[in-house]
Short mmCIF file of C-alpha atoms and ligand atoms in Angstrom, two decimals:
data_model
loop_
_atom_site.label_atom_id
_atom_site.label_comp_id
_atom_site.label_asym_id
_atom_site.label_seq_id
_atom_site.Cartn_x
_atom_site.Cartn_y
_atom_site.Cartn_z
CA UNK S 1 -28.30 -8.83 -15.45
CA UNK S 2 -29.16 -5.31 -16.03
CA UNK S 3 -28.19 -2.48 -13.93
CA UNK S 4 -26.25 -0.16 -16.41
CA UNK S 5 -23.54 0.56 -14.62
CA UNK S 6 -22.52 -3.24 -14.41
CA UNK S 7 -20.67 -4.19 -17.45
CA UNK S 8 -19.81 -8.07 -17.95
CA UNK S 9 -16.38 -9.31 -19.37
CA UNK S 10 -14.28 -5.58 -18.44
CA UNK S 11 -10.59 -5.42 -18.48
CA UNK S 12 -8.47 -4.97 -15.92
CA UNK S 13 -4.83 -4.41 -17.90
CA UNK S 14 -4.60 -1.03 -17.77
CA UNK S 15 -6.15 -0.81 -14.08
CA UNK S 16 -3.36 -2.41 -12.37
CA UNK S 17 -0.05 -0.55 -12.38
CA UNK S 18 1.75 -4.69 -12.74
CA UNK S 19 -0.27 -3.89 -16.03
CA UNK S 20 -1.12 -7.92 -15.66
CA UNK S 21 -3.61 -9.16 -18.19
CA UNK S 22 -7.23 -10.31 -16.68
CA UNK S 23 -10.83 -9.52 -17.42
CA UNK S 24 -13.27 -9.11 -14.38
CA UNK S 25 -16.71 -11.27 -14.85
CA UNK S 26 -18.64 -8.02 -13.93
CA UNK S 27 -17.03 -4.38 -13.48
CA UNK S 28 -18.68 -1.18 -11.88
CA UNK S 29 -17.57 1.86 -11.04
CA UNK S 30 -19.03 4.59 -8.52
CA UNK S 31 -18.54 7.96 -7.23
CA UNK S 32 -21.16 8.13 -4.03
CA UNK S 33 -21.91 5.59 -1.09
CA UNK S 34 -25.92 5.68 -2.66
CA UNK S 35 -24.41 4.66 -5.58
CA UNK S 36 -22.39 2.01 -4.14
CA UNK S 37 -25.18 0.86 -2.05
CA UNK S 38 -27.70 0.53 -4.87
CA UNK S 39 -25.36 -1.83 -6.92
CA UNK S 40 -24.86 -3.87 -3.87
CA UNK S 41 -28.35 -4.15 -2.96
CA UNK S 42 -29.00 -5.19 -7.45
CA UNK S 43 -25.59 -8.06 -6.97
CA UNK S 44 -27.52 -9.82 -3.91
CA UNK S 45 -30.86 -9.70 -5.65
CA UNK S 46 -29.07 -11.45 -8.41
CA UNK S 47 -28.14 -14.83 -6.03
CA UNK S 48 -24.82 -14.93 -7.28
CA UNK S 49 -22.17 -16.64 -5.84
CA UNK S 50 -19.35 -14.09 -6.98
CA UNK S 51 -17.48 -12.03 -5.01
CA UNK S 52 -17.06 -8.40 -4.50
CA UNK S 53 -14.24 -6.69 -4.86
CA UNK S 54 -12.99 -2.98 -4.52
CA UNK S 55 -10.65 -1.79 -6.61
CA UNK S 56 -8.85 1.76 -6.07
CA UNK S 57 -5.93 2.18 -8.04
CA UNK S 58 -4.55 -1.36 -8.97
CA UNK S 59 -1.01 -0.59 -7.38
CA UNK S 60 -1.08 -2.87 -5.12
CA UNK S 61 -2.63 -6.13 -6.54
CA UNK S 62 -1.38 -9.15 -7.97
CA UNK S 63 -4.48 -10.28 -11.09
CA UNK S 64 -3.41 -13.36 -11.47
CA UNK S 65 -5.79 -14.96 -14.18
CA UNK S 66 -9.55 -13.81 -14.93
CA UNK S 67 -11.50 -12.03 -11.56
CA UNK S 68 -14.63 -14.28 -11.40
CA UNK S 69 -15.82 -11.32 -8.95
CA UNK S 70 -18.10 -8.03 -9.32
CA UNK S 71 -15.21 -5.65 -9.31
CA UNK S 72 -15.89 -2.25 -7.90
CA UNK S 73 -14.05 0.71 -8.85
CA UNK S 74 -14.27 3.48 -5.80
CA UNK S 75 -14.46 6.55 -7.25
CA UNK S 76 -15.86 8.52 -4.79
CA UNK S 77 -14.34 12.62 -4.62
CA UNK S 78 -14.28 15.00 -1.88
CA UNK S 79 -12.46 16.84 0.58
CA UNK S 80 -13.94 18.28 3.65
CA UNK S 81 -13.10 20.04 6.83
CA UNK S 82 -15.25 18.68 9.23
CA UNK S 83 -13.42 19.83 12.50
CA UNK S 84 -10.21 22.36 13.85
CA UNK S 85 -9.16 22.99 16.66
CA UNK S 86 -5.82 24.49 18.31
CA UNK S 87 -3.33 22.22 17.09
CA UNK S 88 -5.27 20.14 14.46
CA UNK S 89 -7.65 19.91 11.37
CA UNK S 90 -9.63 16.88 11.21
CA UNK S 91 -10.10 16.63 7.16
CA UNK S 92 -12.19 13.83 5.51
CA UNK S 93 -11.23 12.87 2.44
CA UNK S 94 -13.04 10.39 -0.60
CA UNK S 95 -12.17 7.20 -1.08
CA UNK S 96 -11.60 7.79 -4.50
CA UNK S 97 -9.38 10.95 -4.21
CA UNK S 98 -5.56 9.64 -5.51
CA UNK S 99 -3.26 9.58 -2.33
CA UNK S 100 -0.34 12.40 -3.67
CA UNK S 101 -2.74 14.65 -4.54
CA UNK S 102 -4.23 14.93 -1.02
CA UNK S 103 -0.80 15.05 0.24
CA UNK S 104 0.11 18.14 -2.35
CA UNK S 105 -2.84 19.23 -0.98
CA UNK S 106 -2.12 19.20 2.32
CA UNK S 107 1.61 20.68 1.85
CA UNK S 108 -0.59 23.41 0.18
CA UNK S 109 -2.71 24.32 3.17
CA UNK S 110 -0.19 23.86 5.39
CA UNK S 111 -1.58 21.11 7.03
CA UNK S 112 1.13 18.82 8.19
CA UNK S 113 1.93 15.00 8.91
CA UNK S 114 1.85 13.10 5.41
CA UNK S 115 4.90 14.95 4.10
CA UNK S 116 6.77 11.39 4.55
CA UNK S 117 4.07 9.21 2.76
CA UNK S 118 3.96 11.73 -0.57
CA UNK S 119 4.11 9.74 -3.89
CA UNK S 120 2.62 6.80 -3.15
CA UNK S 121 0.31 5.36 -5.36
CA UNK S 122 -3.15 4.66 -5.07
CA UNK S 123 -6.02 6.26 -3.73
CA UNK S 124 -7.29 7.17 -0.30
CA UNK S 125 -9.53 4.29 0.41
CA UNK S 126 -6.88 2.16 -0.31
CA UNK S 127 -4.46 3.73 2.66
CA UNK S 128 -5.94 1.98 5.49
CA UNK S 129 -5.60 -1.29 4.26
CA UNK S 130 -2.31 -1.96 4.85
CA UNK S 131 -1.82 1.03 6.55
CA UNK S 132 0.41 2.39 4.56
CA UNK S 133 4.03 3.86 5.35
CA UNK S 134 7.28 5.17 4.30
CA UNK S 135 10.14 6.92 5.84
CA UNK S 136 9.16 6.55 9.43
CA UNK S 137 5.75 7.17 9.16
CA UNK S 138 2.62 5.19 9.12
CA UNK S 139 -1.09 6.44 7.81
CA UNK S 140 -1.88 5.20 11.45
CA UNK S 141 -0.66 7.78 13.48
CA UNK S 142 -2.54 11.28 10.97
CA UNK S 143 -6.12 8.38 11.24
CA UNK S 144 -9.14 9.83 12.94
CA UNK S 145 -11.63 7.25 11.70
CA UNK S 146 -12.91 6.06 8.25
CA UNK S 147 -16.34 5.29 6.87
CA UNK S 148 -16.98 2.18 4.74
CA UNK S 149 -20.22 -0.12 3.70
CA UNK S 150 -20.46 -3.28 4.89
CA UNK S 151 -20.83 -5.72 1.37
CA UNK S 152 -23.42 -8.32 2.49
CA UNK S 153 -26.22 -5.67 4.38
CA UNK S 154 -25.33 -2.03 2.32
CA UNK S 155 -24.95 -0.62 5.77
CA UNK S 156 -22.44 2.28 6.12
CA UNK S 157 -20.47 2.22 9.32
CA UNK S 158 -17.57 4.36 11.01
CA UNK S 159 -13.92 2.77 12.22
CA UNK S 160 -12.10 4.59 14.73
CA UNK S 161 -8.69 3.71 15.08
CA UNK S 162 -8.96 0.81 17.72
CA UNK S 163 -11.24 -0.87 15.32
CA UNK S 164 -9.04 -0.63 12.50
CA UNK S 165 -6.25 -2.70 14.42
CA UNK S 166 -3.66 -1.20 12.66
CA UNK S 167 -0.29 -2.91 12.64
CA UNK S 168 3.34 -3.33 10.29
CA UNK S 169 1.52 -2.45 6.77
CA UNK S 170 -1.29 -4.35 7.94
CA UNK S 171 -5.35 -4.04 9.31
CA UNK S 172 -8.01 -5.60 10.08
CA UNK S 173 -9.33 -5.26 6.41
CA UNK S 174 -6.63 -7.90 5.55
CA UNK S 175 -7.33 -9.87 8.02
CA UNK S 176 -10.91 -10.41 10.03
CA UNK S 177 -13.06 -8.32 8.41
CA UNK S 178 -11.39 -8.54 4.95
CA UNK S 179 -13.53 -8.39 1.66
CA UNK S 180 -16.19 -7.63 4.02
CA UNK S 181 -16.60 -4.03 3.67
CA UNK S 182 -16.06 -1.23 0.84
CA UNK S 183 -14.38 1.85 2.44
CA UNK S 184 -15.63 5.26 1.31
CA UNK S 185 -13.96 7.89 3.14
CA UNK S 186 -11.04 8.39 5.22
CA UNK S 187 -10.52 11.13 8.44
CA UNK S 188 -7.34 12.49 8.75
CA UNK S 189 -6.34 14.56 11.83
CA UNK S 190 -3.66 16.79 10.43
CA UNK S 191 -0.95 19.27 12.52
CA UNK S 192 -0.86 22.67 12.13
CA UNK S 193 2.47 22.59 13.81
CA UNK S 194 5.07 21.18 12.28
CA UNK S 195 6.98 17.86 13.70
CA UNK S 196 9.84 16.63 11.27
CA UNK S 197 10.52 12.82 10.83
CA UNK S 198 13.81 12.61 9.17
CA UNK S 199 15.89 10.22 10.67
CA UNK S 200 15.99 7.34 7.89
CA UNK S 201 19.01 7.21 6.37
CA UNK S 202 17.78 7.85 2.84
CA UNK S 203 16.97 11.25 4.00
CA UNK S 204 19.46 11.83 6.19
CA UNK S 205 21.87 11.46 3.14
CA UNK S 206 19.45 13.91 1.19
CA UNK S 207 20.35 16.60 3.45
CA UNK S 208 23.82 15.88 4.33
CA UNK S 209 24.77 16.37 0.68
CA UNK S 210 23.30 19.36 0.40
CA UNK S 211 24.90 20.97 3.30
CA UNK S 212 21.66 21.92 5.30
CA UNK S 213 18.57 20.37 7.37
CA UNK S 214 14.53 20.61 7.16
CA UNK S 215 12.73 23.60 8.58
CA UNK S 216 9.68 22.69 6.96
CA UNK S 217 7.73 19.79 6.66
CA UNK S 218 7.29 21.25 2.74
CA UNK S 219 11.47 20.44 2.79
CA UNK S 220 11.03 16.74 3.91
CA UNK S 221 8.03 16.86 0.80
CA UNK S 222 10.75 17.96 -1.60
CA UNK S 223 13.07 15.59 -0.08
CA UNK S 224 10.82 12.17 -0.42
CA UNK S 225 9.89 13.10 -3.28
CA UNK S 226 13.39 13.54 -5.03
CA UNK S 227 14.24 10.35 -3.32
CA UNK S 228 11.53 8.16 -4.31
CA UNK S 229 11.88 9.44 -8.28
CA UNK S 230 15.37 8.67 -8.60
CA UNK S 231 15.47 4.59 -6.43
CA UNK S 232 11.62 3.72 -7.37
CA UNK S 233 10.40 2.78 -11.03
CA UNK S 234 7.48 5.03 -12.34
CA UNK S 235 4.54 2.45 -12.81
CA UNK S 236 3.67 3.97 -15.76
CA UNK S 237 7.31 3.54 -17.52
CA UNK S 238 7.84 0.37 -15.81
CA UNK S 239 5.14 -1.79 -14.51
CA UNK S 240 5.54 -2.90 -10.95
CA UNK S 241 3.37 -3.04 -7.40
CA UNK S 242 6.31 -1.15 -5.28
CA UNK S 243 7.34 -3.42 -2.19
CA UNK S 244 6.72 -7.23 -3.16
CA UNK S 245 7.46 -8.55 -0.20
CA UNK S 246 7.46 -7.12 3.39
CA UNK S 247 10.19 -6.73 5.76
CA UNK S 248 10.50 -9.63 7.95
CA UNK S 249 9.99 -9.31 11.67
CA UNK S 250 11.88 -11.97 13.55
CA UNK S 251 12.99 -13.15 17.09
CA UNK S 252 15.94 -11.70 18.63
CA UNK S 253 17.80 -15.27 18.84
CA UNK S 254 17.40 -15.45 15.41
CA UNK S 255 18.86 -11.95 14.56
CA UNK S 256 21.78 -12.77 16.35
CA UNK S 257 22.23 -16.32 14.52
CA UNK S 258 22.37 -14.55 10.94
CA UNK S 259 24.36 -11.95 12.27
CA UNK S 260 27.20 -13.91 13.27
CA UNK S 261 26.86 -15.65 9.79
CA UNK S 262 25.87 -12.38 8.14
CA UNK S 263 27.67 -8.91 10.01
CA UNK S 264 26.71 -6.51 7.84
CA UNK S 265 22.75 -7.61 7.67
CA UNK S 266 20.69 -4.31 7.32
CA UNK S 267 18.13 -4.88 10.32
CA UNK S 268 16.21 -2.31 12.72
CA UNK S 269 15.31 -3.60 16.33
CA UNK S 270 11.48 -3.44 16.97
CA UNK S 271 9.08 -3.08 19.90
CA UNK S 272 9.09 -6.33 21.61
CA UNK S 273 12.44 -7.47 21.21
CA UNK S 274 11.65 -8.74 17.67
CA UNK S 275 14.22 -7.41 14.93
CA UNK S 276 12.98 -6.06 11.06
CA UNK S 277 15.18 -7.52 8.17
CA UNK S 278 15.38 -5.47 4.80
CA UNK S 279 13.79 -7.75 2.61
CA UNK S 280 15.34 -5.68 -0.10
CA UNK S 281 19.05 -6.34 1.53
CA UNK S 282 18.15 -10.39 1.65
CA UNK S 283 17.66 -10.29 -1.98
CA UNK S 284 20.11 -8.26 -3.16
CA UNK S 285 22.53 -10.00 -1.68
CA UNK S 286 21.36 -13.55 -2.59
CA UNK S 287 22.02 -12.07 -6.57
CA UNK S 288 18.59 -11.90 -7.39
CA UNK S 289 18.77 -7.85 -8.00
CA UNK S 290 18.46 -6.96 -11.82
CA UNK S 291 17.77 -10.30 -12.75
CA UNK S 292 15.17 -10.78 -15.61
CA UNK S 293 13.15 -14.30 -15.76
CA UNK S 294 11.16 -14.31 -19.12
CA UNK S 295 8.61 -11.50 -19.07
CA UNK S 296 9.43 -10.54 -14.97
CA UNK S 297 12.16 -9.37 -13.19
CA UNK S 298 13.58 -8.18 -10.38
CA UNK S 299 14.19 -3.98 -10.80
CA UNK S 300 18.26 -3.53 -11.23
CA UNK S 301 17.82 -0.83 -8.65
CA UNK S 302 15.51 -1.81 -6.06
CA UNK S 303 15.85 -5.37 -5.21
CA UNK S 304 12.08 -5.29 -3.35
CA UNK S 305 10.63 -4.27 -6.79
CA UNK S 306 9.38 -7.04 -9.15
CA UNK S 307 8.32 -5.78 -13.07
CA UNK S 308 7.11 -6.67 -15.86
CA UNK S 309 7.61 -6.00 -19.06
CA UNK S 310 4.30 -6.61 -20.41
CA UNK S 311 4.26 -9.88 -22.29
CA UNK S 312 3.18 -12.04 -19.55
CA UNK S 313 1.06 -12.98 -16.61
CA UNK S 314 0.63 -13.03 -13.00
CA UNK S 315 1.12 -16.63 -12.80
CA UNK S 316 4.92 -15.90 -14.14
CA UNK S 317 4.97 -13.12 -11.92
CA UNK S 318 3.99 -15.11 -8.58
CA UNK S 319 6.59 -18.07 -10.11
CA UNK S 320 9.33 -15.42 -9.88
CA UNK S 321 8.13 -15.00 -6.48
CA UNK S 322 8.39 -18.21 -5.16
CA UNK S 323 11.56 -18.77 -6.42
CA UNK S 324 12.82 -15.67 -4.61
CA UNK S 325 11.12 -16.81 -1.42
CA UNK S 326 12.42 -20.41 -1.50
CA UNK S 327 15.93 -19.02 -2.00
CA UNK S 328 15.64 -16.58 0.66
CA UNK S 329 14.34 -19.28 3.09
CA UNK S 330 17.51 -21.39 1.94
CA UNK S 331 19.79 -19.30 2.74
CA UNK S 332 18.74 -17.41 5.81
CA UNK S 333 15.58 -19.48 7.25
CA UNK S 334 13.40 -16.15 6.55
CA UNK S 335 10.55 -16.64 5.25
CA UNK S 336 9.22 -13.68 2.97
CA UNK S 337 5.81 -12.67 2.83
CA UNK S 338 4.27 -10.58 -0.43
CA UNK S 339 2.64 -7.76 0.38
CA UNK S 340 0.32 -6.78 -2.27
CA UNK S 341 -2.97 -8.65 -2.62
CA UNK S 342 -2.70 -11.66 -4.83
CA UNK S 343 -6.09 -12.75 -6.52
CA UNK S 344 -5.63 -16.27 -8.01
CA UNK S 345 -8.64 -15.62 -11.11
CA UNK S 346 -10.91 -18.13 -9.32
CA UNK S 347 -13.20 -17.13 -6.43
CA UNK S 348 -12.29 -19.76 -3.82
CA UNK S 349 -9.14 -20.08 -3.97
CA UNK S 350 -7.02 -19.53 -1.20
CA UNK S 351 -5.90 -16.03 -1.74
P1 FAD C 1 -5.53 -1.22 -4.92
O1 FAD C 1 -4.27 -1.82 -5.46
O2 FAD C 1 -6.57 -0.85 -5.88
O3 FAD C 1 -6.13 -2.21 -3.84
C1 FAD C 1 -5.32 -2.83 -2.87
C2 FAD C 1 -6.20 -3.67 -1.94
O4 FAD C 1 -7.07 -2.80 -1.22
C3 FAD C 1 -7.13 -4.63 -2.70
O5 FAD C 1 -7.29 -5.79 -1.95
C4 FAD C 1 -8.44 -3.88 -2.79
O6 FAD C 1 -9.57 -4.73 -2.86
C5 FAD C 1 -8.44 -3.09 -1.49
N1 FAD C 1 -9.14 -1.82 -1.62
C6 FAD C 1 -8.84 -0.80 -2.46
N2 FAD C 1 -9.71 0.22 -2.28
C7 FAD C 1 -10.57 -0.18 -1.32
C8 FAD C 1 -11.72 0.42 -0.70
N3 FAD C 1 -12.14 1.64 -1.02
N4 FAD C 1 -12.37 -0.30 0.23
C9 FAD C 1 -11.97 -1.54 0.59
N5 FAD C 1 -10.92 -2.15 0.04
C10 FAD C 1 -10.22 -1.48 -0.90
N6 FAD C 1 2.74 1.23 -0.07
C11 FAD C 1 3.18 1.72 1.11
O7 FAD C 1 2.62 1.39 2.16
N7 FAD C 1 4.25 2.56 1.17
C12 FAD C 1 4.91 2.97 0.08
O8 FAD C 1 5.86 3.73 0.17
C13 FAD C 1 4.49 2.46 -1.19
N8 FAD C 1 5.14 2.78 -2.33
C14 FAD C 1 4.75 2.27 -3.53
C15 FAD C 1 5.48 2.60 -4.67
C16 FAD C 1 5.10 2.10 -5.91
C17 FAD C 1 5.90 2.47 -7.14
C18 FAD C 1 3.95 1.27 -6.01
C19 FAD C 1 3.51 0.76 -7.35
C20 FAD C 1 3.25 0.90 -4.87
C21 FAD C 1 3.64 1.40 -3.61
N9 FAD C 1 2.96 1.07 -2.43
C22 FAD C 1 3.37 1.58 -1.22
C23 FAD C 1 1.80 0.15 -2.47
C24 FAD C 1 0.46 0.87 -2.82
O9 FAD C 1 0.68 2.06 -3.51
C25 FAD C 1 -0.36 1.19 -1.57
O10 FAD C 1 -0.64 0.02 -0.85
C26 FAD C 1 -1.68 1.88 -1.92
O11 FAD C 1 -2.36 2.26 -0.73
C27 FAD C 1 -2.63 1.00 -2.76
O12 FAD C 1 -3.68 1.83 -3.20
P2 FAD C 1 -4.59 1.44 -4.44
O13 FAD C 1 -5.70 2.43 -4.49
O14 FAD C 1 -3.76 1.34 -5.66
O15 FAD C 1 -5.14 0.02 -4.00
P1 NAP C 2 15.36 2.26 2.30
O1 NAP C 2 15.31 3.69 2.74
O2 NAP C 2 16.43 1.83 1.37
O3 NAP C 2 15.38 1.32 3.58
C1 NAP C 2 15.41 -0.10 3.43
C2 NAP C 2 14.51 -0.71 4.45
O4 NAP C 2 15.04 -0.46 5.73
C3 NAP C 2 13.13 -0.12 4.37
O5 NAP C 2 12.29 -1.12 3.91
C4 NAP C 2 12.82 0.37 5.76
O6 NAP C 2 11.70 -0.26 6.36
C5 NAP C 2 14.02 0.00 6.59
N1 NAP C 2 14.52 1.19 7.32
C6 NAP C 2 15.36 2.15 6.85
N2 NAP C 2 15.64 3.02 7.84
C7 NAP C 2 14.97 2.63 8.93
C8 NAP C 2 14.87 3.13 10.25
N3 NAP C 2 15.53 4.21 10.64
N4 NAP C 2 14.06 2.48 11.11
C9 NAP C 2 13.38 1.40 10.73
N5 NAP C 2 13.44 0.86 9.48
C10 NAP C 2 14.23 1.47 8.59
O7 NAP C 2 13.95 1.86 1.67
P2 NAP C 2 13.34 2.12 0.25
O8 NAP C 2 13.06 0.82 -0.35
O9 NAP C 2 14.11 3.15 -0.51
O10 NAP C 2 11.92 2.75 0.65
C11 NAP C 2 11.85 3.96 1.36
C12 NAP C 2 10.57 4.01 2.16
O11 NAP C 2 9.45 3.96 1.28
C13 NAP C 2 10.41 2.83 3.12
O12 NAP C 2 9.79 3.27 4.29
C14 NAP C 2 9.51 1.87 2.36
O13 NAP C 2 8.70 1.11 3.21
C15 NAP C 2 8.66 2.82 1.53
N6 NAP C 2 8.27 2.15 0.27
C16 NAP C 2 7.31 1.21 0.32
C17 NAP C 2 6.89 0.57 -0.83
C18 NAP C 2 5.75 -0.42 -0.78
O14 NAP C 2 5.27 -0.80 -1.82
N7 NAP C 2 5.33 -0.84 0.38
C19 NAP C 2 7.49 0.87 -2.04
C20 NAP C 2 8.49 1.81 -2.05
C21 NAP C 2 8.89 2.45 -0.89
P3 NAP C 2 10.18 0.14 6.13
O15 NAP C 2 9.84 -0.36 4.76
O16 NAP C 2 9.50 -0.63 7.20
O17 NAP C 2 10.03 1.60 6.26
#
C-alpha cells in the first residue's frame, strides 16, 4: 500500500457522534472529486476485496466492531450559485459542507425552504441518503439534482430527482444503488418567497405560548431550533444517532385494530390509506423511556433516542435494540425498523 493519504488501522471513535469504538482497516479523507477519484482508481489497482465506504459526519451510523473497509471521509467545501431566476436560486453546495451551517447560511441570504430541517447533524452529502426531514419537511422537495462518483469506474454522474427515488427517510442510495456511489455535491433550489410549514404540533405549541405566529421563515429557524435544543441530546454531551428507529407505516385495518386496544395511539394518516405510528409513542409507552441497560440506554426524554455512555460497543448497542424491537412487536405486532446504517465490522455481512 502506499498512496499517502491512505492510512491503515485509523479510528473511528471520535468520528461517529454514538462515539462507538472501531478502527477502519484503511481511512482517507478528501476535499475534491480528483482527489476522490485518484484514491479510487489506487484501491482497485490494489485487488482488494474491501469495501468502500463514505463517511460524512458519523451521526447516523451504527460501527459495530472493526470496518474491514477503505473508509472515505468526504470533505469536499463549496457553495455556489449556479442559477436564479424569479422565484428561485438554484445553489450547489459540497458534500462536505456540515448541514446547519448551509441552513444558517441560507436564513442569512434569505434564501428560504430548509428553515424546518436546521440543526441536524451531518453534512450535505449525507442529506440525500435518507432524505432527510423534520417538522413537515423533507430535503426532497428544496432537491434540484446531486453529483456523485460511481465507486467501481471513478465516473462522476448527475441525479435528478426521479433518479434519486426519494421516499419516507429513504433513497435509492439505501437501497439499489447503495454503496455504489460517493456523492460530492448537492443542488438545492431555494425560494425567495417565503412559504411557512408550521403545522406540527411541536411548533404549534412554540408559538401558542408565546402569544404570536411566524412571519418569517427566520421565526420558524428560531423556533426549530429552540425546540430541538431543549427535547434532543447534544451528541457531543451525550452520544447518540438521533431517531433509532423509524416511524412505522402500516395498513389502515391494522390502525384501527390497535386503536380500539390502544385510543390514545399518536398516529398520522398517510398517502395511500396507510397510517404512520410514533415509534417514539410505542416505546414510551411500553416503559422503555429512560431506561439504562449497562453502557446504553434509552434517552429519559426522547424515547426514539438510544445513548451511550461511552464504555461500550455497538454490539450492546444493537442488543438494546433488539430487545426494544421484540417488545414492541409483542405488544402491538409493529415491527420497528432502525434507521441509521448499521455496519456489522465484517465486510459481508448482511448489513
Ligand atoms: P454519516 O453518518 O456519516 O453517514 C450516513 C450514511 O450515509 C452512511 O451509510 C454513509 O456511508 C453514507 N454517506 C455519508 N456521506 C456520503 C456521501 N458523500 N456519499 C455517499 N454516501 C454517504 N435525520 C433526519 O432525517 N432528521 C432529523 O431531524 C435528524 N435529527 C438528528 C438529530 C441528532 C441529534 C442526530 C445525532 C441525528 C439526527 N438525524 C436526523 C440523523 C442524521 O443527522 C442525518 O441522517 C444526517 O444526514 C447524517 O449525515 P452524516 O454526514 O452524519 O452521515
Ligand atoms: P415530535 O414533534 O414529538 O413528533 C413525534 C412524531 O410524530 C414524529 O416522529 C413525527 O414524524 C410525527 N408527527 C408529528 N406531527 C406530525 C404531523 N403533523 N404530521 C405527520 N407526522 C407528524 O417529534 P420529535 O421526535 O420531537 O422530532 C421532531 C422532528 O424532527 C420530526 O420531524 C423528526 O422526524 C425530526 N427528528 C428526526 C431525527 C432523526 O434522527 N431522524 C432526530 C430528531 C428529530 P416524522 O418523524 O415523520 O416527522
Amino acid at each position: 500500500m502506499s498512496l499517502s493519504s491512505v492510512i491503515p488501522h485509523a479510528d473511528l471513535t471520535t468520528m461517529n457522534t454514538l462515539a462507538l469504538p472501531s478502527q477502519a482497516a484503511y481511512f482517507a479523507s478528501v476535499d475534491s472529486v480528483a482527489q476522490l477519484q485518484e484514491t479510487l482508481k489506487w484501491w482497485k489497482s490494489q485487488r482488494t476485496s474491501l469495501p468502500v465506504m463514505a463517511l460524512g459526519g458519523g451521526s447516523n451510523l451504527v460501527l459495530a466492531g472493526d470496518i474491514q473497509r477503505l473508509v472515505i471521509k468526504v470533505d469536499i467545501q463549496g457553495r455556489e450559485e449556479v442559477q436564479e431566476d424569479d422565484q428561485f436560486v438554484w445553489l450547489r453546495i459540497g458534500a462536505g459542507e456540515n448541514w446547519h451551517d448551509l441552513v444558517r447560511h441560507c436564513m442569512d441570504f434569505h434564501l428560504w425552504g430548509l428553515e424546518n430541517l436546521a440543526l441536524i447533524p451531518g453534512n450535505v452529502g449525507a442529506a440525500p441518503i435518507q432524505n432527510i426531514g423534520a417538522y413537515g419537511v423533507e430535503l426532497c422537495e428544496l432537491f434540484a439534482e446531486l453529483t456523485a462518483v460511481e465507486i467501481s469506474s471513478g465516473v462522476s454522474v448527475t441525479f435528478d430527482r426521479d433518479a434519486c427515488h426519494f421516499g419516507y427517510r429513504d433513497s435509492v442510495f439505501k437501497q439499489r444503488l447503495r454503496d455504489r456511489y460517493i456523492i460530492t455535491s448537492v443542488t438545492l433550489k431555494l425560494r425567495k418567497e417565503a412559504d411557512l410549514c408550521w403545522h406540527y404540533p411541536a411548533l404549534q405549541q412554540y408559538f401558542a405560548e408565546r402569544e404570536t405566529e411566524p412571519e418569517t421563515p427566520l421565526d420558524i429557524f428560531a423556533a426549530v431550533c429552540e425546540v430541538r435544543r431543549s427535547k434532543l441530546p447534544n451528541p457531543a454531551e451525550i452520544a447518540n444517532a438521533g431517531s433509532f428507529f423509524k416511524n412505522p407505516v402500516i395498513s389502515d385495518a391494522q390502525y384501527q385494530q390497535l386503536q380500539q386496544r390502544y385510543p390514545d395511539m399518536v398516529a398520522y394518516p398517510q398517502a395511500g390509506g396507510k397510517v404512520k405510528l410514533a415509534a417514539g409513542w410505542l416505546i414510551d409507552q411500553a416503559g422503555w423511556r429512560g431506561r439504562q441497560q449497562g453502557a446504553v440506554g434509552v434517552h429519559e426524554r426522547q424515547a426514539l433516542v438510544l445513548t451511550h455512555d461511552g464504555c461500550g460497543t455497538g454490539a450492546d448497542l444493537l442488543a438494546l435494540a433488539d430487545d426494544i424491537k421484540s417488545d414492541i412487536y409483542e405488544r402491538y405486532g409493529v415491527e420497528l425498523e432502525i434507521e441509521p446504517r448499521v455496519y456489522l465490522g465484517r465486510p459481508n455481512a448482511a448489513e
